[in-house]
mmCIF file of C-alpha atoms in Angstrom:
data_model
loop_
_atom_site.group_PDB
_atom_site.id
_atom_site.type_symbol
_atom_site.label_atom_id
_atom_site.label_comp_id
_atom_site.label_asym_id
_atom_site.label_seq_id
_atom_site.Cartn_x
_atom_site.Cartn_y
_atom_site.Cartn_z
ATOM 1 C CA UNK S 1 6.262 74.025 0.977
ATOM 2 C CA UNK S 2 3.764 72.617 -1.435
ATOM 3 C CA UNK S 3 4.231 69.626 -4.017
ATOM 4 C CA UNK S 4 4.499 70.394 -7.673
ATOM 5 C CA UNK S 5 2.713 67.180 -9.452
ATOM 6 C CA UNK S 6 2.738 69.345 -12.554
ATOM 7 C CA UNK S 7 6.421 68.916 -13.451
ATOM 8 C CA UNK S 8 6.921 65.596 -11.791
ATOM 9 C CA UNK S 9 7.780 62.387 -13.975
ATOM 10 C CA UNK S 10 5.933 59.219 -13.379
ATOM 11 C CA UNK S 11 8.298 58.070 -10.541
ATOM 12 C CA UNK S 12 8.546 61.319 -9.018
ATOM 13 C CA UNK S 13 4.951 61.657 -8.882
ATOM 14 C CA UNK S 14 4.229 58.006 -7.379
ATOM 15 C CA UNK S 15 6.914 58.685 -4.698
ATOM 16 C CA UNK S 16 5.293 61.810 -3.573
ATOM 17 C CA UNK S 17 1.898 60.448 -3.252
ATOM 18 C CA UNK S 18 3.202 57.537 -1.500
ATOM 19 C CA UNK S 19 5.120 59.530 1.118
ATOM 20 C CA UNK S 20 1.909 61.608 1.852
ATOM 21 C CA UNK S 21 -0.301 58.232 1.777
ATOM 22 C CA UNK S 22 1.786 56.820 4.732
ATOM 23 C CA UNK S 23 1.646 60.257 6.840
ATOM 24 C CA UNK S 24 -2.019 59.997 5.977
ATOM 25 C CA UNK S 25 -3.185 56.689 7.227
ATOM 26 C CA UNK S 26 -0.960 57.265 9.849
ATOM 27 C CA UNK S 27 -1.944 58.393 13.644
ATOM 28 C CA UNK S 28 -0.831 61.760 14.381
ATOM 29 C CA UNK S 29 -1.291 64.636 16.712
ATOM 30 C CA UNK S 30 -2.296 68.411 15.348
ATOM 31 C CA UNK S 31 -0.244 70.073 13.703
ATOM 32 C CA UNK S 32 1.183 73.646 14.184
ATOM 33 C CA UNK S 33 -0.419 75.496 11.111
ATOM 34 C CA UNK S 34 -2.831 72.550 10.701
ATOM 35 C CA UNK S 35 -4.368 75.647 7.852
ATOM 36 C CA UNK S 36 -0.857 75.311 5.428
ATOM 37 C CA UNK S 37 -1.205 71.359 6.454
ATOM 38 C CA UNK S 38 -4.667 70.832 4.527
ATOM 39 C CA UNK S 39 -3.431 73.246 1.757
ATOM 40 C CA UNK S 40 -0.595 70.462 1.429
ATOM 41 C CA UNK S 41 -3.380 67.499 1.567
ATOM 42 C CA UNK S 42 -5.786 69.515 -1.310
ATOM 43 C CA UNK S 43 -2.434 69.707 -3.505
ATOM 44 C CA UNK S 44 -1.892 66.035 -3.184
ATOM 45 C CA UNK S 45 -5.672 64.699 -3.030
ATOM 46 C CA UNK S 46 -6.047 66.777 -6.313
ATOM 47 C CA UNK S 47 -3.019 65.294 -7.909
ATOM 48 C CA UNK S 48 -4.373 61.636 -6.752
ATOM 49 C CA UNK S 49 -7.503 62.519 -8.397
ATOM 50 C CA UNK S 50 -5.564 63.336 -11.368
ATOM 51 C CA UNK S 51 -4.379 60.141 -11.457
ATOM 52 C CA UNK S 52 -7.322 57.999 -10.778
ATOM 53 C CA UNK S 53 -9.793 59.721 -13.246
ATOM 54 C CA UNK S 54 -6.753 59.320 -15.689
ATOM 55 C CA UNK S 55 -7.030 55.254 -14.830
ATOM 56 C CA UNK S 56 -10.604 55.263 -14.572
ATOM 57 C CA UNK S 57 -10.400 56.381 -18.438
ATOM 58 C CA UNK S 58 -7.901 53.505 -19.326
ATOM 59 C CA UNK S 59 -10.027 50.864 -17.884
ATOM 60 C CA UNK S 60 -13.348 51.661 -19.523
ATOM 61 C CA UNK S 61 -13.203 50.364 -22.540
ATOM 62 C CA UNK S 62 -12.880 46.958 -20.538
ATOM 63 C CA UNK S 63 -16.265 47.723 -18.638
ATOM 64 C CA UNK S 64 -18.882 44.914 -19.005
ATOM 65 C CA UNK S 65 -22.419 46.478 -20.741
ATOM 66 C CA UNK S 66 -24.520 48.298 -18.398
ATOM 67 C CA UNK S 67 -27.382 46.311 -19.213
ATOM 68 C CA UNK S 68 -26.278 43.831 -17.502
ATOM 69 C CA UNK S 69 -28.537 41.822 -14.950
ATOM 70 C CA UNK S 70 -26.982 40.853 -11.515
ATOM 71 C CA UNK S 71 -25.806 36.910 -12.901
ATOM 72 C CA UNK S 72 -24.807 38.298 -16.073
ATOM 73 C CA UNK S 73 -22.708 40.845 -14.023
ATOM 74 C CA UNK S 74 -21.492 38.384 -11.450
ATOM 75 C CA UNK S 75 -20.533 36.119 -14.264
ATOM 76 C CA UNK S 76 -18.328 38.442 -15.899
ATOM 77 C CA UNK S 77 -16.557 39.669 -12.455
ATOM 78 C CA UNK S 78 -15.790 36.114 -11.483
ATOM 79 C CA UNK S 79 -14.254 35.736 -15.858
ATOM 80 C CA UNK S 80 -11.741 38.001 -14.408
ATOM 81 C CA UNK S 81 -9.545 35.557 -12.822
ATOM 82 C CA UNK S 82 -9.097 34.537 -16.412
ATOM 83 C CA UNK S 83 -9.115 36.881 -18.554
ATOM 84 C CA UNK S 84 -8.950 40.499 -16.566
ATOM 85 C CA UNK S 85 -5.450 42.054 -16.776
ATOM 86 C CA UNK S 86 -2.453 40.133 -15.731
ATOM 87 C CA UNK S 87 -4.063 37.165 -15.651
ATOM 88 C CA UNK S 88 -1.962 33.932 -15.983
ATOM 89 C CA UNK S 89 1.096 35.673 -16.259
ATOM 90 C CA UNK S 90 4.033 33.960 -16.923
ATOM 91 C CA UNK S 91 5.870 35.871 -14.730
ATOM 92 C CA UNK S 92 4.513 33.507 -11.847
ATOM 93 C CA UNK S 93 5.088 30.228 -13.021
ATOM 94 C CA UNK S 94 8.806 31.891 -13.577
ATOM 95 C CA UNK S 95 8.713 32.809 -9.730
ATOM 96 C CA UNK S 96 7.484 28.993 -8.822
ATOM 97 C CA UNK S 97 10.401 27.309 -11.214
ATOM 98 C CA UNK S 98 13.339 29.895 -12.073
ATOM 99 C CA UNK S 99 14.032 32.489 -10.056
ATOM 100 C CA UNK S 100 16.956 32.479 -7.882
ATOM 101 C CA UNK S 101 16.510 33.499 -4.198
ATOM 102 C CA UNK S 102 18.242 36.829 -5.431
ATOM 103 C CA UNK S 103 15.548 37.595 -7.915
ATOM 104 C CA UNK S 104 13.031 36.255 -5.660
ATOM 105 C CA UNK S 105 13.835 38.720 -2.704
ATOM 106 C CA UNK S 106 13.619 41.767 -5.243
ATOM 107 C CA UNK S 107 10.212 40.268 -6.092
ATOM 108 C CA UNK S 108 9.111 40.714 -2.519
ATOM 109 C CA UNK S 109 10.690 43.674 -1.361
ATOM 110 C CA UNK S 110 8.954 45.087 -4.030
ATOM 111 C CA UNK S 111 5.578 43.605 -3.270
ATOM 112 C CA UNK S 112 6.260 44.533 0.411
ATOM 113 C CA UNK S 113 6.791 47.994 -0.310
ATOM 114 C CA UNK S 114 3.940 48.356 -2.302
ATOM 115 C CA UNK S 115 2.123 46.559 0.180
ATOM 116 C CA UNK S 116 -1.633 49.067 0.896
ATOM 117 C CA UNK S 117 -2.526 46.635 3.833
ATOM 118 C CA UNK S 118 -5.858 45.287 2.564
ATOM 119 C CA UNK S 119 -7.290 45.272 6.799
ATOM 120 C CA UNK S 120 -7.290 48.573 6.697
ATOM 121 C CA UNK S 121 -8.061 49.386 3.459
ATOM 122 C CA UNK S 122 -11.148 47.286 4.443
ATOM 123 C CA UNK S 123 -11.597 49.449 7.337
ATOM 124 C CA UNK S 124 -12.025 52.718 5.228
ATOM 125 C CA UNK S 125 -14.047 50.634 2.457
ATOM 126 C CA UNK S 126 -16.928 49.480 5.150
ATOM 127 C CA UNK S 127 -17.671 52.420 5.726
ATOM 128 C CA UNK S 128 -21.754 53.013 6.209
ATOM 129 C CA UNK S 129 -21.984 50.092 3.629
ATOM 130 C CA UNK S 130 -25.461 48.423 4.146
ATOM 131 C CA UNK S 131 -25.881 46.124 6.762
ATOM 132 C CA UNK S 132 -25.154 42.885 4.741
ATOM 133 C CA UNK S 133 -22.031 44.022 2.772
ATOM 134 C CA UNK S 134 -20.513 45.752 6.244
ATOM 135 C CA UNK S 135 -21.086 42.421 8.359
ATOM 136 C CA UNK S 136 -19.229 40.416 5.382
ATOM 137 C CA UNK S 137 -16.428 42.981 5.787
ATOM 138 C CA UNK S 138 -16.385 42.692 9.167
ATOM 139 C CA UNK S 139 -16.235 38.851 9.186
ATOM 140 C CA UNK S 140 -13.066 39.443 6.557
ATOM 141 C CA UNK S 141 -11.188 42.240 8.402
ATOM 142 C CA UNK S 142 -11.483 39.419 11.555
ATOM 143 C CA UNK S 143 -9.886 37.141 9.335
ATOM 144 C CA UNK S 144 -7.119 39.416 8.735
ATOM 145 C CA UNK S 145 -6.720 40.561 12.491
ATOM 146 C CA UNK S 146 -6.112 36.611 12.816
ATOM 147 C CA UNK S 147 -9.549 35.909 15.052
ATOM 148 C CA UNK S 148 -7.502 37.970 17.453
ATOM 149 C CA UNK S 149 -4.589 36.289 18.024
ATOM 150 C CA UNK S 150 -1.216 38.329 17.242
ATOM 151 C CA UNK S 151 0.902 36.003 15.862
ATOM 152 C CA UNK S 152 -2.243 35.344 13.129
ATOM 153 C CA UNK S 153 -2.869 38.651 12.035
ATOM 154 C CA UNK S 154 -1.870 38.899 8.083
ATOM 155 C CA UNK S 155 0.055 41.964 8.388
ATOM 156 C CA UNK S 156 2.930 41.537 11.083
ATOM 157 C CA UNK S 157 2.888 37.881 9.537
ATOM 158 C CA UNK S 158 3.688 39.660 5.541
ATOM 159 C CA UNK S 159 6.334 41.774 8.586
ATOM 160 C CA UNK S 160 7.919 38.596 9.565
ATOM 161 C CA UNK S 161 8.227 37.692 5.711
ATOM 162 C CA UNK S 162 10.572 40.925 5.467
ATOM 163 C CA UNK S 163 12.140 40.292 8.298
ATOM 164 C CA UNK S 164 13.487 36.723 7.891
ATOM 165 C CA UNK S 165 14.687 37.153 4.888
ATOM 166 C CA UNK S 166 16.438 40.721 5.846
ATOM 167 C CA UNK S 167 14.168 42.459 2.968
ATOM 168 C CA UNK S 168 14.831 46.631 2.862
ATOM 169 C CA UNK S 169 11.282 47.639 0.865
ATOM 170 C CA UNK S 170 11.601 51.252 0.719
ATOM 171 C CA UNK S 171 9.816 53.800 -1.415
ATOM 172 C CA UNK S 172 12.502 55.457 -3.219
ATOM 173 C CA UNK S 173 13.903 52.090 -4.094
ATOM 174 C CA UNK S 174 10.268 50.970 -5.653
ATOM 175 C CA UNK S 175 9.318 50.754 -9.076
ATOM 176 C CA UNK S 176 6.886 53.457 -9.908
ATOM 177 C CA UNK S 177 4.463 50.681 -11.055
ATOM 178 C CA UNK S 178 4.498 49.126 -7.431
ATOM 179 C CA UNK S 179 3.380 52.196 -5.921
ATOM 180 C CA UNK S 180 1.037 53.107 -8.384
ATOM 181 C CA UNK S 181 -0.489 49.768 -7.165
ATOM 182 C CA UNK S 182 -0.300 51.064 -3.595
ATOM 183 C CA UNK S 183 -1.581 54.620 -4.389
ATOM 184 C CA UNK S 184 -4.786 53.466 -6.181
ATOM 185 C CA UNK S 185 -5.376 51.464 -3.841
ATOM 186 C CA UNK S 186 -5.074 53.966 -0.500
ATOM 187 C CA UNK S 187 -6.717 56.439 -3.091
ATOM 188 C CA UNK S 188 -10.045 54.558 -3.499
ATOM 189 C CA UNK S 189 -10.494 53.278 -0.194
ATOM 190 C CA UNK S 190 -10.214 56.887 1.603
ATOM 191 C CA UNK S 191 -12.235 58.771 -0.606
ATOM 192 C CA UNK S 192 -16.112 58.111 -0.633
ATOM 193 C CA UNK S 193 -16.925 58.811 -3.804
ATOM 194 C CA UNK S 194 -14.981 55.567 -4.858
ATOM 195 C CA UNK S 195 -16.450 53.563 -2.206
ATOM 196 C CA UNK S 196 -18.305 51.491 -4.896
ATOM 197 C CA UNK S 197 -14.534 51.401 -6.557
ATOM 198 C CA UNK S 198 -12.950 50.384 -3.268
ATOM 199 C CA UNK S 199 -15.779 47.159 -3.260
ATOM 200 C CA UNK S 200 -14.646 46.048 -6.748
ATOM 201 C CA UNK S 201 -10.648 46.591 -5.966
ATOM 202 C CA UNK S 202 -10.793 44.429 -2.905
ATOM 203 C CA UNK S 203 -12.970 42.174 -4.073
ATOM 204 C CA UNK S 204 -10.662 41.269 -7.229
ATOM 205 C CA UNK S 205 -7.886 40.901 -5.094
ATOM 206 C CA UNK S 206 -9.620 38.098 -3.473
ATOM 207 C CA UNK S 207 -10.935 36.650 -6.633
ATOM 208 C CA UNK S 208 -7.107 36.609 -8.178
ATOM 209 C CA UNK S 209 -5.091 36.213 -5.610
ATOM 210 C CA UNK S 210 -5.063 32.376 -4.622
ATOM 211 C CA UNK S 211 -3.249 31.069 -7.756
ATOM 212 C CA UNK S 212 -0.652 33.902 -7.938
ATOM 213 C CA UNK S 213 0.315 33.252 -3.864
ATOM 214 C CA UNK S 214 0.703 29.818 -4.364
ATOM 215 C CA UNK S 215 3.217 29.433 -7.164
ATOM 216 C CA UNK S 216 4.898 32.242 -5.023
ATOM 217 C CA UNK S 217 5.103 29.976 -1.797
ATOM 218 C CA UNK S 218 6.414 26.949 -4.256
ATOM 219 C CA UNK S 219 9.162 29.387 -5.523
ATOM 220 C CA UNK S 220 9.950 30.391 -1.836
ATOM 221 C CA UNK S 221 9.587 26.298 -0.984
ATOM 222 C CA UNK S 222 12.212 25.637 -3.724
ATOM 223 C CA UNK S 223 14.482 27.633 -2.447
ATOM 224 C CA UNK S 224 14.962 26.418 0.946
ATOM 225 C CA UNK S 225 12.744 29.376 2.528
ATOM 226 C CA UNK S 226 10.904 27.744 5.975
ATOM 227 C CA UNK S 227 7.145 27.463 6.542
ATOM 228 C CA UNK S 228 7.157 30.342 8.712
ATOM 229 C CA UNK S 229 8.429 32.518 5.632
ATOM 230 C CA UNK S 230 6.282 31.727 3.245
ATOM 231 C CA UNK S 231 2.992 31.191 5.724
ATOM 232 C CA UNK S 232 1.793 34.743 4.100
ATOM 233 C CA UNK S 233 1.431 33.270 0.750
ATOM 234 C CA UNK S 234 0.241 29.756 1.619
ATOM 235 C CA UNK S 235 -2.480 31.135 3.749
ATOM 236 C CA UNK S 236 -3.519 33.560 1.214
ATOM 237 C CA UNK S 237 -3.248 30.734 -1.525
ATOM 238 C CA UNK S 238 -5.932 28.768 0.372
ATOM 239 C CA UNK S 239 -8.135 31.996 2.992
ATOM 240 C CA UNK S 240 -8.627 33.835 -0.633
ATOM 241 C CA UNK S 241 -10.749 31.154 -2.115
ATOM 242 C CA UNK S 242 -13.085 31.848 0.421
ATOM 243 C CA UNK S 243 -13.298 35.047 0.694
ATOM 244 C CA UNK S 244 -13.757 35.770 -3.201
ATOM 245 C CA UNK S 245 -17.095 33.307 -2.538
ATOM 246 C CA UNK S 246 -18.387 35.476 -0.032
ATOM 247 C CA UNK S 247 -17.537 38.900 -1.331
ATOM 248 C CA UNK S 248 -19.332 38.034 -4.555
ATOM 249 C CA UNK S 249 -21.762 36.814 -2.575
ATOM 250 C CA UNK S 250 -22.547 38.643 0.886
ATOM 251 C CA UNK S 251 -21.569 42.060 -0.558
ATOM 252 C CA UNK S 252 -21.125 42.869 -4.729
ATOM 253 C CA UNK S 253 -24.168 40.687 -5.615
ATOM 254 C CA UNK S 254 -26.231 42.448 -2.645
ATOM 255 C CA UNK S 255 -25.122 45.921 -3.782
ATOM 256 C CA UNK S 256 -25.755 45.864 -7.217
ATOM 257 C CA UNK S 257 -29.466 44.317 -6.204
ATOM 258 C CA UNK S 258 -30.142 46.985 -4.005
ATOM 259 C CA UNK S 259 -28.554 49.518 -6.405
ATOM 260 C CA UNK S 260 -28.122 48.305 -10.015
ATOM 261 C CA UNK S 261 -26.175 51.710 -11.006
ATOM 262 C CA UNK S 262 -23.676 50.886 -8.778
ATOM 263 C CA UNK S 263 -22.182 47.765 -11.169
ATOM 264 C CA UNK S 264 -20.073 49.745 -13.108
ATOM 265 C CA UNK S 265 -17.999 51.533 -11.064
ATOM 266 C CA UNK S 266 -17.585 48.240 -9.054
ATOM 267 C CA UNK S 267 -16.068 46.848 -12.057
ATOM 268 C CA UNK S 268 -14.363 50.260 -12.929
ATOM 269 C CA UNK S 269 -12.584 49.461 -9.502
ATOM 270 C CA UNK S 270 -11.647 45.804 -10.350
ATOM 271 C CA UNK S 271 -10.082 47.024 -13.553
ATOM 272 C CA UNK S 272 -8.049 49.628 -12.668
ATOM 273 C CA UNK S 273 -6.259 47.164 -9.614
ATOM 274 C CA UNK S 274 -5.935 44.217 -12.438
ATOM 275 C CA UNK S 275 -4.608 46.938 -14.865
ATOM 276 C CA UNK S 276 -2.113 48.234 -12.058
ATOM 277 C CA UNK S 277 -1.353 44.712 -11.248
ATOM 278 C CA UNK S 278 -0.118 43.956 -14.677
ATOM 279 C CA UNK S 279 1.813 46.927 -14.741
ATOM 280 C CA UNK S 280 3.691 45.530 -12.341
ATOM 281 C CA UNK S 281 4.000 42.264 -13.713
ATOM 282 C CA UNK S 282 5.524 43.219 -16.701
ATOM 283 C CA UNK S 283 7.791 45.430 -14.980
ATOM 284 C CA UNK S 284 9.188 42.828 -12.782
ATOM 285 C CA UNK S 285 9.191 40.975 -15.948
ATOM 286 C CA UNK S 286 11.834 43.330 -17.689
ATOM 287 C CA UNK S 287 13.752 43.132 -14.298
ATOM 288 C CA UNK S 288 13.989 39.736 -14.377
ATOM 289 C CA UNK S 289 14.724 38.989 -18.236
ATOM 290 C CA UNK S 290 16.878 36.008 -18.677
ATOM 291 C CA UNK S 291 17.453 33.744 -21.028
ATOM 292 C CA UNK S 292 15.333 30.832 -19.644
ATOM 293 C CA UNK S 293 12.608 33.331 -18.746
ATOM 294 C CA UNK S 294 12.191 34.198 -22.481
ATOM 295 C CA UNK S 295 12.197 30.764 -23.804
ATOM 296 C CA UNK S 296 9.063 30.146 -21.284
ATOM 297 C CA UNK S 297 7.926 33.166 -22.729
ATOM 298 C CA UNK S 298 8.168 32.300 -25.887
ATOM 299 C CA UNK S 299 7.086 28.610 -25.669
ATOM 300 C CA UNK S 300 3.990 29.772 -23.902
ATOM 301 C CA UNK S 301 3.425 32.070 -26.762
ATOM 302 C CA UNK S 302 3.877 29.334 -29.196
#
């Protein structure tokens, strides 16, 4: 039985695509009817393609001038930490300063459910990249792998946080905005026609994550969550600063200097990731609406 994406609402669409991505990325054995499995995969990937192409269209007006030389492009990319969609969102100050334990647990549950696994996305993306870019991806991947130490691997570190807080992340309980973010990242990384978009999306995560991670960690500390539980966010608040510098210098700059035509696609991927993040923050804000948060937001606007 094949999915009928045409009649789905947004939540159902992204739930179906998220379930497909779980199976798609998991090790498997050959199915009994591989032709039927391929037909189902095609239906999901066609729906994914329609979604990603629509998202490309949404960010088109935000792209930098295609005539930008590499230095101007790098300046534009680095400025996304301040000017990109969703940046400096008031949600994260609120999480740091005002969220209750229940509210922070809800936020962390949604984030965990929408986590696609940076190391796996990176592994898909680095395939057949030029030498310099691939080497930096490999160094970044080795950091994600905890330099070979299981306790320091980033994925299990996140899983320990989920376990410590007794969170129950599940596709059916996750808002579509968080699922869409994950579906976007998986779609870009696993589809070679979007390889440059994946480079941009991964790079902008490294660029913009540290301040958000720092504020989440502060909120966790304020609520008495211990160092082991906070470790994933505290690590990324520091490590991703260095990762961002290296990613720009060793991946993005060499790619656009060697192939200037790839720059708009790197920019697209960065903006697609940021737009998906912005939608998550807006949805979380609605979920967490309180008098205090509304007051703080009005104060910032004023």
